[in-house]
Structures are given as structure tokens and as C-alpha cells.
Amino acid sequence: MASIKEEEVKLIGNLPSMASRKVEIALQLKGIKYEFLEEHDLKHNKSPELLKYNPVHKKVPVLIHSGRPIAESLVILEYIDETWTQEPALLPSDPYERASARFWSKFIDDKCYPAVRKYLTLGSETEVESARAEAQEGLQFLENELKGKKYFGGETIGMVDVVAVGVAFWQQTLEEIMQMEPANSCQDFPLLCAWADELLGCSVISDNLPSKDKFSSLIQSRLQFAAAASAASK
Amino acid sequence: MAPQGEVKVLGAWPSPFVMRPRIALNLKSVEYEFVEENPGNKSELLLKSNPVYKKIPVLIHGDKPVCESLVIVQYIDEVWKDSTSILPSDPYDRAMARFWAAYVDDKMFPTMREIVAANEDEAKAAAVALFKEGLSLLEEALVKMSKGKKFFGGDEIGYMDIAFGCYISWFKVTEIVSNVKLFDESATPHLVAWIHSFSSHPAVKDVMPETDKLMEFAKNVVFPRIRAAAAAK
């Protein structure tokens, strides 16, 4: 009888969603075969599968393993690590280090991403400045956490690195493409810069991230939208 | 070999989040020192132990601080692993416990605050309706996860019981102060029974704040703060 690990894995996701990317990266790092079910229009036309498998939040990503759905990216990542125990381990084995990894993963999801998102979409100069300061404060904590380490996971990529891919991506893309003064410049955050280079140098990671052109046009359209909204409200 | 190092919990009696590690330690029969913090005047130890959020609860084991209540509960479960388990052993069941624990923090507690903050009947009714929708999902989750037993964790209190049960006193106080009925035996019979079972559990009853004491604190300190924050938006 086949073990549960060998049973069918599907992932309902969406290409622009960073949360979907993180789960795909984790599955690929572990060498797990899965079928990707793409949601094309999350705003106006969610698929019946999505509504069936994530009735509570109706959001991506949703992992379906032998017919059973799991939602919420951090929950999914831990499920993946506990079900497929081959290398690389996403979480370390020591309880204190595991607690630390869970803490930083939640911090990145709850504080860093929203702060950087705010910085990218706000209108007025003062709002952008305050969002930038908030983002930088978060990034400083991450910079401190990287001292003496190649990755947040130590010598190998771990859960925190996977959760933080967006931070690495923004690190490289904002400065290069946007000629935007990023929240996380290499001068201010040299360890984060080196980490981003290492992480994005791994094909499993970079293969799953949007192309810089695509990302650039997405950001441009968001900034234009924010500028128009801000002008309209004056 | 028993894990080395003494255990301290930095917290405050009204906080639902502080209840979580205390219940977990009680379940594992681990002795600890409870250090009552004054949120208006945070101790050096707290600021040093939780520089990121500067919030309670913090567990200090030996000299190592662990922050964020649900992270602490999992740490306790993993360190004192020879005792009763808090998280189930099956990965799917663990995922369900984690999913619903995140749900109550992300949805139920904020909706409770909306009920408190509402200064018009319509807004209050809408928030109450939203809360009850959440309760009916949790009722279903309880039936599924308990497999016919008393708790989300089955025969014994588990992760989801701790995550959700810590809010019980606050829900009671909200019902009284906002003059609403949130829990209804006809709509959510299992949850109503669960509230009694959880509240009277030996690992819980000494750390759950008394409703009267909490009500004074809520009326005088917390609820005005919630309303002021809502008005400022």
C-alpha cells in the first residue's frame, strides 16, 4: 500500500501571489511532484475548486494532499516539512531554533511584507517616508538576525528564507529596475544584500519568481493607480 | 532527562495571550515563575527579551527568551515532550489546529473589537453577525476535530483549545458591556458545552481572569482605548 507521502499533491495558486511562490519553492526544494492549478482571476472569478477547498478564506495558496486541503502559507509550509521529512529540513530540529524560525516567519509575513507593500503603493511624500521608515525598522531586525549566517536557516535554506523570498526579490529589483530608492539598500543592509544574492542565485528560487520586467510593470501600474487615487482625492 | 533551566513567564493577568503559555506549562506540570508586567511601565527584562514587539507574553527558559504566544506554546510542547501532547501527532491534524488558531487571532478577536468599538446599532449588529458566522465555522471545526470528545484536542485540551479558549472571559465581558448575546446554545451547542469544560479544566481555571474583575478593567481601560482607536481612523 502506498504511503500517504506518495499520494497526489495539488496546489491551487496564482502567479503574482508571493504566498503561492513560497509554497511552490518549498515543494520543489523537497523534490515533491505536484500539479499546479492556476487561478486566473482572483478578483472576479474564483474557481469552484478554490471555493470548495478554501471556503473559509477563499484565498490562494491551497495545498491539496490526497484530497485533503490545507490553507494559509505558513501552515502549509509546516505541513510540507512534517509530511515529507527528506532534506532540506525547512525547520531545524532544536526546539529553541524552531521557535526562532517560527517567530521570524510570522514577523516577515505580518510586519515586513505589509510595510514594504505600503511603501510601494502610498501617494503622498510624508506617507511614503513613514512607510519607508517602518519597512527599514523591520529590515534592520532581519539584518541583525543574519549575523554570522549564510541563510536565515544557517548553512542551508530554511523556512524563514522561503518566507522571505519577497524581501530578497524587492532588494534586487527595486534598486535596479525602478531606480527607486529602496527601503533596503546594500549600504544600509549589507548582510541582507549578500543573502539576497545567495538566495536568488539558487535556481529553485529564481525559477519561481516573476521576471523583472513583469514585476516592474506590475509595480508601475500600482504606483500610477495610487498617484491617480491621491490626485482624485485632493 | 528533564530540560535544564528555570522557567519564567512575563505577562499580565488580563491578557488572553499570556494565558496560553501558562495553560501549556500547567498541562505539562512545569513549575514557573509568573512575573506581572505593567504595560504602562515595561521592565528592562521585557524590553531586552522582546526587542521586536516589546509585548507580553515572553517565556524565559534558562536565559533564552521565546516570544509570540503560539510560538511559545509549540516550544513548550516540543521541549517537555514526555508529557501530554498539546499538538496532535498527525501532520494533517496539526495543520488543522494551526489553521483554526490563526483564524481566531486574525478574525474572531478583531471582530470582537469591532463589536466594542461600534457606536451605532447598525455597525454593532453587522459586527455581531460576522462574529456569529465565525462561531458557526468554529462549531463545525470543533465537531470535526474533537471526534466526538469534549475538546478540539479530543479527550484532553490541545493547541486549538488553548488558542481559542483564552478569549472566553473577553467574549463574556463583551456580551455584558456591549449588551449582545454571542454564544447561543441552539446555534452552537458544542461550543457552549466546550466553554464550560475548558473554563473548569484544572490547567485553566486558576489562570482565567474572573469576569467581574476583567469587566472593570475592560470598561475603564481597554474598551475606551478600542473606541478611541476606532474613532481616530
PDB file of C-alpha atoms in Angstrom, chain A residues 19 27 53 66 75 84 87 107 110 123 132 147 159 169 181 193 206 210:
ATOM      1  CA  ALA A  19       2.448  33.271  -0.891  1.00  0.00           C
ATOM      2  CA  LEU A  27       7.650  21.686  -2.732  1.00  0.00           C
ATOM      3  CA  TYR A  53     -11.137  23.724  -0.859  1.00  0.00           C
ATOM      4  CA  SER A  66      -4.679  13.064  -1.187  1.00  0.00           C
ATOM      5  CA  VAL A  75       0.521  26.294   7.951  1.00  0.00           C
ATOM      6  CA  TRP A  84       7.997  14.954   3.651  1.00  0.00           C
ATOM      7  CA  GLU A  87      16.313  17.166   3.124  1.00  0.00           C
ATOM      8  CA  PHE A 107       7.316  38.645  11.688  1.00  0.00           C
ATOM      9  CA  ASP A 110       2.851  40.180   9.500  1.00  0.00           C
ATOM     10  CA  GLY A 123       0.675  58.508  -2.525  1.00  0.00           C
ATOM     11  CA  ARG A 132       9.860  53.539   4.302  1.00  0.00           C
ATOM     12  CA  LYS A 147      24.909  37.913  11.572  1.00  0.00           C
ATOM     13  CA  MET A 159      11.593  28.139   6.205  1.00  0.00           C
ATOM     14  CA  PHE A 169      13.382  39.960  -4.617  1.00  0.00           C
ATOM     15  CA  GLU A 181      15.432  54.389  -3.523  1.00  0.00           C
ATOM     16  CA  CYS A 193      22.154  42.198   0.282  1.00  0.00           C
ATOM     17  CA  SER A 206      14.797  32.298  -9.106  1.00  0.00           C
ATOM     18  CA  PRO A 210       8.358  36.678 -11.715  1.00  0.00           C
TER      19      PRO A 210
END
